[in-house]
Short mmCIF file of C-alpha atoms and ligand atoms in Angstrom, two decimals:
data_model
loop_
_atom_site.label_atom_id
_atom_site.label_comp_id
_atom_site.label_asym_id
_atom_site.label_seq_id
_atom_site.Cartn_x
_atom_site.Cartn_y
_atom_site.Cartn_z
CA UNK V 6 117.86 103.75 96.46
CA UNK V 7 115.37 101.35 97.00
CA UNK V 8 114.71 101.44 100.76
CA UNK V 9 114.52 103.76 103.66
CA UNK V 10 118.08 104.09 103.84
CA UNK V 11 119.08 107.22 105.61
CA UNK V 12 119.52 107.72 109.31
CA UNK V 13 120.21 111.24 110.50
CA UNK V 14 123.22 112.43 112.49
CA UNK V 15 122.99 109.85 115.02
CA UNK V 16 121.92 112.11 117.77
CA UNK V 17 121.12 110.39 120.84
CA UNK V 18 119.35 113.45 122.48
CA UNK V 19 115.44 113.53 122.41
CA UNK V 20 114.01 116.81 121.42
CA UNK V 21 110.49 118.03 122.44
CA UNK V 22 107.81 117.80 120.01
CA UNK V 23 104.84 115.73 118.95
CA UNK V 24 104.19 113.51 116.03
CA UNK V 25 102.05 116.07 114.35
CA UNK V 26 99.43 115.35 111.61
CA UNK V 27 101.34 117.65 109.19
CA UNK V 28 104.40 115.41 109.55
CA UNK V 29 102.34 112.30 108.90
CA UNK V 30 100.67 113.80 105.86
CA UNK V 31 103.97 114.97 104.46
CA UNK V 32 105.54 111.67 104.92
CA UNK V 33 102.55 109.95 103.28
CA UNK V 34 102.85 112.07 100.27
CA UNK V 35 106.61 111.51 100.05
CA UNK V 36 106.43 107.79 100.61
CA UNK V 37 104.41 107.69 97.37
CA UNK V 38 108.01 107.57 96.05
CA UNK V 39 108.33 104.14 97.57
CA UNK V 40 104.98 102.90 96.34
CA UNK V 41 105.90 104.15 92.76
CA UNK V 42 109.28 102.23 92.81
CA UNK V 43 107.25 99.08 94.03
CA UNK V 44 104.64 99.41 91.45
CA UNK V 45 107.33 99.64 88.70
CA UNK V 46 109.02 96.58 90.16
CA UNK V 47 105.82 94.61 90.17
CA UNK V 48 104.04 95.60 87.11
CA UNK V 49 106.34 94.52 84.47
CA UNK V 50 106.20 90.74 84.92
CA UNK V 51 102.62 90.71 84.46
CA UNK V 52 102.47 93.07 81.47
CA UNK V 53 105.20 90.87 79.64
CA UNK V 54 103.09 87.88 80.06
CA UNK V 55 100.09 89.46 78.34
CA UNK V 56 99.40 88.24 74.97
CA UNK V 57 98.05 91.40 73.50
CA UNK V 58 101.06 93.17 74.71
CA UNK V 59 103.41 90.64 73.34
CA UNK V 60 101.63 90.63 69.85
CA UNK V 61 101.93 94.45 69.65
CA UNK V 62 105.34 95.04 70.79
CA UNK V 63 107.25 91.74 70.69
CA UNK V 64 105.54 89.82 67.89
CA UNK V 65 108.84 87.79 67.64
CA UNK V 66 108.52 86.44 71.24
CA UNK V 67 104.91 85.71 70.76
CA UNK V 68 105.38 83.91 67.39
CA UNK V 69 108.38 81.97 68.96
CA UNK V 70 106.00 80.94 71.78
CA UNK V 71 103.27 79.69 69.41
CA UNK V 72 105.58 77.95 67.08
CA UNK V 73 107.41 76.30 69.97
CA UNK V 74 104.48 74.63 71.66
CA UNK V 75 105.69 71.15 72.00
CA UNK V 76 108.92 71.95 70.31
CA UNK V 77 111.14 74.27 72.44
CA UNK V 78 112.09 73.59 76.08
CA UNK V 79 109.80 75.36 78.53
CA UNK V 80 113.05 76.95 79.91
CA UNK V 81 113.50 78.98 76.74
CA UNK V 82 109.90 80.15 75.86
CA UNK V 83 110.47 83.74 77.10
CA UNK V 84 114.26 84.07 76.07
CA UNK V 85 114.25 87.36 73.94
CA UNK V 86 116.83 90.18 74.23
CA UNK V 87 114.35 93.04 73.44
CA UNK V 88 111.82 91.67 76.04
CA UNK V 89 114.77 91.61 78.71
CA UNK V 90 115.90 94.97 77.74
CA UNK V 91 112.32 96.42 78.30
CA UNK V 92 112.46 95.06 81.95
CA UNK V 93 116.02 95.91 82.83
CA UNK V 94 116.40 99.44 81.10
CA UNK V 95 114.45 101.01 83.96
CA UNK V 96 117.30 99.90 86.39
CA UNK V 97 120.13 101.14 84.36
CA UNK V 98 118.42 104.68 84.09
CA UNK V 99 117.81 104.47 87.67
CA UNK V 100 121.46 103.99 88.40
CA UNK V 101 122.66 106.76 86.05
CA UNK V 102 120.02 109.10 87.66
CA UNK V 103 120.93 108.40 91.25
CA UNK V 104 124.28 110.30 90.67
CA UNK V 105 122.54 113.31 89.50
CA UNK V 106 119.87 113.24 91.96
CA UNK V 107 122.21 113.28 94.80
CA UNK V 108 123.63 116.68 93.64
CA UNK V 109 119.97 117.92 92.93
CA UNK V 110 118.98 116.85 96.38
CA UNK V 111 121.93 118.58 98.17
CA UNK V 112 122.15 121.78 96.13
CA UNK V 113 118.38 122.39 95.43
CA UNK V 114 116.61 120.43 98.12
CA UNK V 115 114.73 117.20 98.92
CA UNK V 116 111.39 118.67 97.60
CA UNK V 117 113.05 119.57 94.09
CA UNK V 118 114.29 116.08 93.57
CA UNK V 119 111.01 114.56 94.57
CA UNK V 120 108.98 116.87 92.27
CA UNK V 121 111.40 115.93 89.48
CA UNK V 122 111.11 112.15 90.29
CA UNK V 123 107.28 112.39 90.24
CA UNK V 124 107.30 114.22 87.05
CA UNK V 125 109.58 111.54 85.43
CA UNK V 126 107.20 108.91 86.64
CA UNK V 127 104.19 110.81 85.42
CA UNK V 128 105.67 111.28 81.89
CA UNK V 129 106.98 107.85 81.82
CA UNK V 130 103.73 106.23 82.94
CA UNK V 131 101.87 108.26 80.35
CA UNK V 132 104.16 107.36 77.47
CA UNK V 133 103.93 103.70 78.41
CA UNK V 134 100.21 103.66 78.83
CA UNK V 135 99.77 105.46 75.41
CA UNK V 136 102.42 103.68 73.61
CA UNK V 137 102.05 102.93 69.89
CA UNK V 138 105.44 101.77 69.05
CA UNK V 139 108.41 100.20 70.93
CA UNK V 140 110.26 103.48 71.06
CA UNK V 141 107.68 104.95 73.15
CA UNK V 142 107.67 102.19 75.41
CA UNK V 143 111.54 102.13 75.96
CA UNK V 144 111.70 106.01 76.24
CA UNK V 145 108.89 105.80 78.97
CA UNK V 146 110.75 102.95 80.82
CA UNK V 147 113.83 105.14 80.88
CA UNK V 148 111.92 108.09 82.35
CA UNK V 149 110.34 105.82 84.78
CA UNK V 150 113.92 104.79 85.83
CA UNK V 151 114.98 108.35 86.16
CA UNK V 152 111.95 108.73 88.60
CA UNK V 153 113.23 105.69 90.74
CA UNK V 154 116.76 107.33 90.55
CA UNK V 155 115.40 110.67 91.71
CA UNK V 156 112.85 109.36 94.24
CA UNK V 157 115.03 106.75 95.93
CA UNK V 158 117.62 109.26 96.52
CA UNK V 159 115.52 111.84 98.04
CA UNK V 160 112.48 110.23 99.64
CA UNK V 161 114.19 108.35 102.36
CA UNK V 162 116.25 111.42 103.22
CA UNK V 163 113.04 113.46 103.21
CA UNK V 164 111.39 110.97 105.66
CA UNK V 165 114.16 110.65 108.09
CA UNK V 166 114.81 114.44 108.38
CA UNK V 167 110.96 115.05 108.87
CA UNK V 168 110.34 112.39 111.40
CA UNK V 169 110.93 112.84 115.18
CA UNK V 170 113.94 110.76 116.08
CA UNK V 171 111.75 108.41 118.06
CA UNK V 172 109.92 107.00 114.96
CA UNK V 173 112.91 107.39 112.43
CA UNK V 174 113.77 103.63 112.69
CA UNK V 175 110.06 102.70 111.97
CA UNK V 176 109.91 105.09 108.97
CA UNK V 177 113.14 103.74 107.70
CA UNK V 178 111.61 100.24 107.41
CA UNK V 179 108.17 101.88 106.43
CA UNK V 180 109.68 102.85 103.07
CA UNK V 181 110.46 99.14 102.35
CA UNK V 182 106.90 98.59 103.52
CA UNK V 183 105.47 101.05 100.77
CA UNK V 184 107.89 99.33 98.17
CA UNK V 185 106.06 95.97 98.98
CA UNK V 186 102.60 97.50 99.01
CA UNK V 187 103.43 99.08 95.60
CA UNK V 188 104.38 95.60 94.10
CA UNK V 189 101.18 93.98 95.61
CA UNK V 190 98.96 96.81 94.13
CA UNK V 191 100.85 96.18 90.59
CA UNK V 192 100.13 92.18 90.87
CA UNK V 193 96.49 92.98 91.82
CA UNK V 194 96.01 95.44 88.93
CA UNK V 195 97.67 93.05 86.38
CA UNK V 196 95.42 90.29 87.64
CA UNK V 197 92.34 92.56 86.92
CA UNK V 198 93.69 94.00 83.63
CA UNK V 199 94.84 90.89 82.10
CA UNK V 200 91.19 89.73 81.29
CA UNK V 201 90.73 93.15 79.37
CA UNK V 202 91.41 93.82 75.68
CA UNK V 203 94.60 95.90 75.85
CA UNK V 204 94.54 95.95 79.71
CA UNK V 205 98.17 96.19 79.64
CA UNK V 206 97.69 99.93 78.72
CA UNK V 207 95.80 100.41 82.19
CA UNK V 208 98.60 98.46 83.99
CA UNK V 209 101.31 100.75 82.78
CA UNK V 210 99.26 103.98 82.76
CA UNK V 211 97.87 103.57 86.31
CA UNK V 212 101.38 104.60 87.68
CA UNK V 213 100.59 108.28 86.69
CA UNK V 214 97.98 108.43 89.74
CA UNK V 215 100.51 108.30 92.46
CA UNK V 216 103.04 110.29 90.35
CA UNK V 217 100.41 113.19 90.11
CA UNK V 218 100.00 112.86 93.98
CA UNK V 219 103.71 113.07 94.47
CA UNK V 220 104.20 115.96 92.11
CA UNK V 221 101.50 118.04 93.86
CA UNK V 222 102.63 117.05 97.27
CA UNK V 223 106.22 118.14 96.36
CA UNK V 224 104.96 121.33 95.20
CA UNK V 225 102.96 122.16 98.14
CA UNK V 226 104.63 120.55 101.16
CA UNK V 227 107.65 122.15 102.56
CA UNK V 228 111.36 121.10 102.47
CA UNK V 229 113.14 119.70 105.42
CA UNK V 230 114.78 122.02 108.24
CA UNK V 231 118.04 120.20 107.43
CA UNK V 232 117.79 121.05 103.83
CA UNK V 233 116.72 124.55 104.33
CA UNK V 234 119.61 124.98 106.71
CA UNK V 235 122.07 123.33 104.31
CA UNK V 236 121.06 126.01 101.81
CA UNK V 237 121.52 128.97 104.19
CA UNK V 238 117.74 129.48 104.99
CA UNK V 239 117.78 129.17 108.78
CA UNK V 240 114.52 131.38 109.40
CA UNK V 241 112.59 129.08 107.25
CA UNK V 242 114.16 126.22 108.89
CA UNK V 243 113.02 127.34 112.20
CA UNK V 244 109.35 127.96 110.91
CA UNK V 245 109.36 124.35 109.37
CA UNK V 246 110.69 122.80 112.59
CA UNK V 247 107.93 124.53 114.66
CA UNK V 248 105.31 123.24 112.26
CA UNK V 249 106.56 119.65 112.06
CA UNK V 250 107.04 119.24 115.88
CA UNK V 251 104.02 121.15 116.68
CA UNK V 252 105.79 123.31 119.27
CA UNK V 253 107.21 126.98 119.52
CA UNK V 254 110.52 126.36 121.33
CA UNK V 255 112.58 124.39 118.88
CA UNK V 256 115.83 126.20 119.53
CA UNK V 257 117.82 123.24 120.74
CA UNK V 258 116.99 120.92 117.68
CA UNK V 259 117.62 123.88 115.39
CA UNK V 260 121.20 124.27 116.93
CA UNK V 261 121.93 120.76 116.58
CA UNK V 262 120.91 120.82 112.84
CA UNK V 263 123.24 123.85 112.33
CA UNK V 264 126.18 122.13 113.98
CA UNK V 265 125.37 118.75 112.00
CA UNK V 266 125.30 120.66 108.88
CA UNK V 267 128.60 122.56 109.74
CA UNK V 268 130.47 119.47 110.58
CA UNK V 269 129.19 117.57 107.39
CA UNK V 270 130.42 120.51 105.42
CA UNK V 271 133.82 120.12 106.96
CA UNK V 272 134.18 116.70 105.61
CA UNK V 273 135.65 117.54 102.11
CA UNK V 274 136.54 114.07 101.02
CA UNK V 275 133.88 111.51 101.91
CA UNK V 276 134.75 109.38 98.90
CA UNK V 277 138.47 109.41 100.00
CA UNK V 278 137.48 108.82 103.64
CA UNK V 279 135.61 105.73 102.98
CA UNK V 280 138.55 103.98 101.36
CA UNK V 281 140.77 104.45 104.19
CA UNK V 282 141.51 101.35 106.66
CA UNK V 283 139.47 102.41 109.45
CA UNK V 284 136.19 102.39 107.28
CA UNK V 285 136.91 99.03 105.84
CA UNK V 286 133.82 97.23 107.52
CA UNK V 287 131.70 100.07 106.25
CA UNK V 288 133.02 99.73 102.77
CA UNK V 289 132.78 95.97 102.82
CA UNK V 290 129.00 96.03 103.94
CA UNK V 291 127.92 98.81 101.95
CA UNK V 292 129.19 97.11 98.72
CA UNK V 293 128.53 93.35 99.54
CA UNK V 294 125.01 93.73 101.09
CA UNK V 295 123.39 95.20 98.14
CA UNK V 296 125.14 92.79 95.98
CA UNK V 297 124.12 89.78 97.97
CA UNK V 298 120.63 91.20 98.47
CA UNK V 299 120.21 90.98 94.64
CA UNK V 300 121.98 87.51 94.42
CA UNK V 301 119.22 86.10 96.56
CA UNK V 302 117.26 86.04 93.39
CA UNK V 303 114.37 87.87 94.86
CA UNK V 304 113.90 89.93 91.56
CA UNK V 305 113.51 86.69 89.69
CA UNK V 306 110.19 86.33 91.64
CA UNK V 307 109.36 90.01 91.55
CA UNK V 308 110.02 90.64 87.76
CA UNK V 309 109.19 87.31 86.38
CA UNK V 310 106.86 85.64 88.74
CA UNK V 311 103.95 85.39 86.18
CA UNK V 312 106.30 84.28 83.49
CA UNK V 313 108.11 81.78 85.73
CA UNK V 314 104.83 80.22 86.77
CA UNK V 315 103.81 80.00 83.19
CA UNK V 316 107.08 78.23 82.33
CA UNK V 317 106.26 75.93 85.27
CA UNK V 318 102.95 75.01 83.50
CA UNK V 319 100.39 77.21 85.42
CA UNK V 320 97.74 78.72 83.11
CA UNK V 321 97.50 82.35 82.48
CA UNK V 322 95.02 83.14 85.22
CA UNK V 323 96.88 80.89 87.76
CA UNK V 324 100.26 82.52 86.94
CA UNK V 325 98.94 85.94 87.61
CA UNK V 326 97.08 84.85 90.81
CA UNK V 327 100.15 83.27 92.10
CA UNK V 328 102.12 86.47 91.60
CA UNK V 329 99.21 88.15 93.70
CA UNK V 330 99.73 85.57 96.47
CA UNK V 331 103.71 86.04 96.48
CA UNK V 332 103.02 89.92 96.60
CA UNK V 333 100.67 89.52 99.67
CA UNK V 334 103.32 87.37 101.46
CA UNK V 335 105.94 89.95 100.73
CA UNK V 336 103.90 92.76 102.53
CA UNK V 337 102.97 90.65 105.51
CA UNK V 338 106.59 89.47 106.09
CA UNK V 339 107.94 92.79 105.83
CA UNK V 340 105.54 93.61 108.74
CA UNK V 341 106.99 90.78 110.64
CA UNK V 342 110.51 92.29 110.36
CA UNK V 343 109.41 95.67 111.28
CA UNK V 344 107.75 94.34 114.46
CA UNK V 345 110.84 91.94 115.38
CA UNK V 346 113.91 93.71 114.23
CA UNK V 347 114.69 95.71 117.32
CA UNK V 348 113.89 92.53 119.58
CA UNK V 349 115.59 89.67 118.10
CA UNK V 350 118.17 91.70 116.35
CA UNK V 351 119.48 91.94 112.76
CA UNK V 352 121.49 88.75 112.74
CA UNK V 353 118.99 86.24 113.75
CA UNK V 354 116.67 87.51 111.01
CA UNK V 355 119.54 87.53 108.37
CA UNK V 356 120.40 83.89 109.32
CA UNK V 357 117.00 82.42 109.71
CA UNK V 358 116.01 84.25 106.39
CA UNK V 359 119.08 82.80 104.75
CA UNK V 360 118.52 79.01 105.94
CA UNK V 361 114.85 79.25 104.92
CA UNK V 362 115.76 80.72 101.41
CA UNK V 363 118.34 77.95 100.77
CA UNK V 364 115.93 75.23 101.70
CA UNK V 365 113.20 76.72 99.49
CA UNK V 366 115.45 77.21 96.51
CA UNK V 367 116.85 73.65 96.75
CA UNK V 368 113.56 72.24 96.97
CA UNK V 369 112.27 74.16 93.90
CA UNK V 370 115.32 73.26 91.87
CA UNK V 371 114.84 69.70 92.70
CA UNK V 372 111.20 69.59 91.97
CA UNK V 373 111.74 71.28 88.66
CA UNK V 374 114.81 68.92 87.82
CA UNK V 375 112.66 65.97 88.50
CA UNK V 376 109.75 67.15 86.20
CA UNK V 377 111.27 68.84 83.41
CA UNK V 378 114.83 67.44 83.60
CA UNK V 379 117.30 68.94 81.10
CA UNK V 380 115.04 68.62 78.08
CA UNK V 381 112.57 71.12 79.56
CA UNK V 382 109.37 69.01 78.79
CA UNK V 383 106.69 68.13 81.15
CA UNK V 384 104.23 69.76 83.37
CA UNK V 385 103.13 69.79 87.04
CA UNK V 386 100.09 68.13 88.53
CA UNK V 387 97.95 70.62 90.49
CA UNK V 388 99.23 69.07 93.85
CA UNK V 389 102.91 69.74 92.60
CA UNK V 390 102.21 73.13 91.40
CA UNK V 391 100.83 74.04 94.68
CA UNK V 392 103.76 72.62 96.59
CA UNK V 393 106.11 74.80 94.31
CA UNK V 394 103.95 77.82 95.05
CA UNK V 395 104.38 76.97 98.78
CA UNK V 396 108.22 76.87 98.45
CA UNK V 397 108.20 80.21 96.31
CA UNK V 398 105.95 81.98 98.97
CA UNK V 399 108.19 80.62 101.84
CA UNK V 400 111.14 82.09 99.93
CA UNK V 401 109.65 85.46 99.52
CA UNK V 402 108.56 85.57 103.07
CA UNK V 403 112.15 84.69 104.21
CA UNK V 404 113.56 87.44 101.88
CA UNK V 405 111.03 90.01 103.22
CA UNK V 406 111.85 89.61 106.78
CA UNK V 407 115.68 89.40 106.26
CA UNK V 408 117.61 90.71 103.21
CA UNK V 409 114.69 92.85 102.15
CA UNK V 410 114.56 95.58 104.68
CA UNK V 411 117.95 94.82 106.34
CA UNK V 412 119.53 95.33 103.04
CA UNK V 413 118.80 98.95 103.49
CA UNK V 414 118.77 99.38 107.02
CA UNK V 415 122.12 97.94 107.95
CA UNK V 416 124.39 99.77 105.46
CA UNK V 417 122.67 103.14 106.65
CA UNK V 418 123.30 102.50 110.32
CA UNK V 419 126.73 101.33 110.44
CA UNK V 420 128.12 104.46 108.64
CA UNK V 421 129.17 107.29 110.68
CA UNK V 422 128.11 110.87 109.45
CA UNK V 423 131.51 111.58 107.73
CA UNK V 424 131.01 108.56 105.39
CA UNK V 425 127.36 108.25 105.37
CA UNK V 426 126.65 110.10 101.97
CA UNK V 427 129.41 108.10 100.19
CA UNK V 428 128.34 104.79 101.80
CA UNK V 429 124.74 105.43 100.85
CA UNK V 430 125.66 106.21 97.37
CA UNK V 431 127.63 102.94 96.87
CA UNK V 432 124.78 101.04 98.50
CA UNK V 433 122.23 102.41 96.09
CA UNK V 434 124.35 102.13 92.95
CA UNK V 435 125.53 98.53 93.71
CA UNK V 436 121.88 97.62 94.17
CA UNK V 437 120.68 99.07 91.09
CA UNK V 438 123.54 97.57 89.13
CA UNK V 439 122.87 94.18 90.18
CA UNK V 440 118.86 94.58 90.01
CA UNK V 441 119.66 95.48 86.36
CA UNK V 442 122.09 92.65 85.72
CA UNK V 443 119.73 89.87 87.22
CA UNK V 444 116.76 91.33 85.15
CA UNK V 445 119.10 91.29 82.12
CA UNK V 446 120.48 87.72 82.48
CA UNK V 447 117.53 85.91 84.10
CA UNK V 448 115.74 84.59 81.13
CA UNK V 449 119.15 83.61 79.32
CA UNK V 450 120.22 81.86 82.31
CA UNK V 451 116.72 80.00 82.78
CA UNK V 452 117.30 78.80 79.20
CA UNK V 453 120.80 77.69 79.64
CA UNK V 454 121.11 76.71 83.45
CA UNK V 455 117.60 75.37 83.45
CA UNK V 456 116.76 73.97 86.97
CA UNK V 457 120.46 74.85 87.86
CA UNK V 458 119.49 78.41 88.13
CA UNK V 459 117.90 77.80 91.48
CA UNK V 460 121.03 75.91 92.74
CA UNK V 461 123.07 78.90 91.46
CA UNK V 462 121.06 81.36 93.51
CA UNK V 463 121.13 78.79 96.43
CA UNK V 464 124.95 78.68 96.40
CA UNK V 465 125.09 82.60 96.81
CA UNK V 466 122.48 82.43 99.76
CA UNK V 467 124.88 79.90 101.30
CA UNK V 468 127.79 82.18 100.88
CA UNK V 469 125.98 85.24 102.26
CA UNK V 470 124.63 83.44 105.19
CA UNK V 471 128.15 82.40 106.16
CA UNK V 472 129.25 85.88 105.41
CA UNK V 473 126.78 87.40 107.74
CA UNK V 474 127.34 84.67 110.57
CA UNK V 475 131.26 85.32 110.54
CA UNK V 476 131.44 88.94 109.78
CA UNK V 477 128.60 90.91 110.86
CA UNK V 478 128.50 92.16 114.41
CA UNK V 479 124.93 92.59 115.94
CA UNK V 480 123.87 96.29 115.78
CA UNK V 481 120.50 96.13 117.58
CA UNK V 482 120.01 98.88 120.12
CA UNK V 483 123.30 100.50 119.54
CA UNK V 484 123.22 104.26 119.06
CA UNK V 485 124.56 105.16 115.76
CA UNK V 486 127.22 107.36 117.37
CA UNK V 487 128.41 104.33 119.33
CA UNK V 488 128.52 102.01 116.36
CA UNK V 489 132.38 102.31 116.23
CA UNK V 490 132.58 100.03 119.36
CA UNK V 491 131.21 96.98 117.57
CA UNK V 492 134.21 96.61 115.19
CA UNK V 493 136.61 96.76 118.12
CA UNK V 494 135.08 93.98 119.91
CA UNK V 495 134.62 91.76 116.66
CA UNK V 496 137.00 88.88 116.19
CA UNK V 497 137.78 89.96 112.61
CA UNK V 498 137.29 93.63 112.33
CA UNK V 499 139.34 94.19 115.45
CA UNK V 500 142.33 93.19 113.45
CA UNK V 501 141.41 95.41 110.44
CA UNK V 502 140.28 98.60 111.78
CA UNK V 503 143.13 100.56 113.33
CA UNK V 504 142.79 101.16 117.13
CA UNK V 505 143.16 104.83 117.01
CA UNK V 506 141.83 106.73 120.06
CA UNK V 507 140.32 109.28 117.68
CA UNK V 508 138.82 106.81 115.34
CA UNK V 509 135.47 108.90 114.95
CA UNK V 510 137.18 111.84 113.58
CA UNK V 511 136.80 112.31 109.77
CA UNK V 512 139.96 111.63 107.87
CA UNK V 513 139.94 115.10 106.34
CA UNK V 514 140.04 116.61 109.91
CA UNK V 515 142.86 114.54 110.83
CA UNK V 516 145.18 115.59 107.97
C1 BGC Y 6 114.79 95.16 96.97
C2 BGC Y 6 114.31 95.15 95.43
C3 BGC Y 6 113.13 93.99 95.73
C4 BGC Y 6 112.17 94.40 96.96
C5 BGC Y 6 111.17 93.15 96.84
C6 BGC Y 6 113.84 95.44 97.96
O1 BGC Y 6 114.47 95.52 99.17
O2 BGC Y 6 115.91 96.07 96.95
O3 BGC Y 6 115.14 94.81 94.63
O4 BGC Y 6 112.28 94.02 94.52
O5 BGC Y 6 113.00 94.48 97.94
O6 BGC Y 6 110.32 93.51 97.99
#
């Protein structure tokens, strides 16, 4: 799960308590999981464009690039299956791991999953940093993927459960913020190490630092009260609650947690529940939002920005520098979203972001078509290159205040407790699957679709923007437990969702 995607039981009550230093430190350490995910998202593109790295592990690609100077289309310079597998294997591993992680997180606690995630990250980063052959490289990459699967499953849950309700929303998006910071740090490190002999070892190995922090953190920090109760440790849960809220009397909140845990246990069939007609909207959005999020083409920029910029004729340095710029834009624009989402609402951000992305993709596609045409020969003047960079930055900004954070927030807030875990799992799995798919096919698509690739993503952005305009009700300021009302007043969903009076009861309880 690549974002702060868990919202607790939707309890509208406010409990006493302060935002304690303990809770902030705890959340900071846990958020290392987001940073690590972002770091892995961002580091690969730069590394795969470094010549010493290509010479050592992908001599075929390197030779092809050298031989093809002047012969082969710019579009196909980097098209190599092994190189692609190196990038995308991580997301496949994350997809597989997220299924195991949900059981670990539930049965052994959030802390256990975070520790395991940190450990996978640590070993993966070390194997990659010290890699002497392609096997070490790929195995390291798979371990990093397990790390992503475990951390993305457990960290957002941990953050949501530790946080007092009043800052839960901010923390939810804060996780996405950490992802973007991780990507930016990765871009900066790549920029620095690209000038060093074997700098790629530093780029890949540095991930071990936050991983160590996460492992130690997970060992020494406590588990969440919710998880302790779930595993029958009520006394420990009370002590933890006193510690994180900074007050002695936590009885009321403790009782709520016990009740929430009991009612969650009553739902025996969350998977069956979510497929029943009354959860059609949730099933639709939990599947299509992550699918569309990836079909914006954002990860083409995140993974392959340096390669893409090189393809467009930027020099080595300029390519990496450009990805630092897009990384910075990503962080700042995410902040814009955090500050505005509860004021202007989700739909405005989705729609504005969609239109802006569409314009940028069409502009980029047209510029590349005019310069490189179908043959793939040509290069940009520095003015034109800057204009393309501008459009790519505007595209990243649009994504970062719309589909980036909202792609995680909306699926989590529309699901009632009885189907939340299932909805969440679908969201994560679909996201990872399409992250993998895009990473896997992008270079082949660039080679075959050429500039048309930008129009391909633009077409999807158009479809998803219409989809949001027509089908997503505004969820701003609606308490989670009242969310069922938005479907009833929606022109389309009111025809689909049955008008049962008891439409908030879990299916299992009805039968
Ligand atoms: C997406 C990632 C993407 C990142 C970029 C996240 O919301 O899930 O796939 O790389 O945003 O900031």
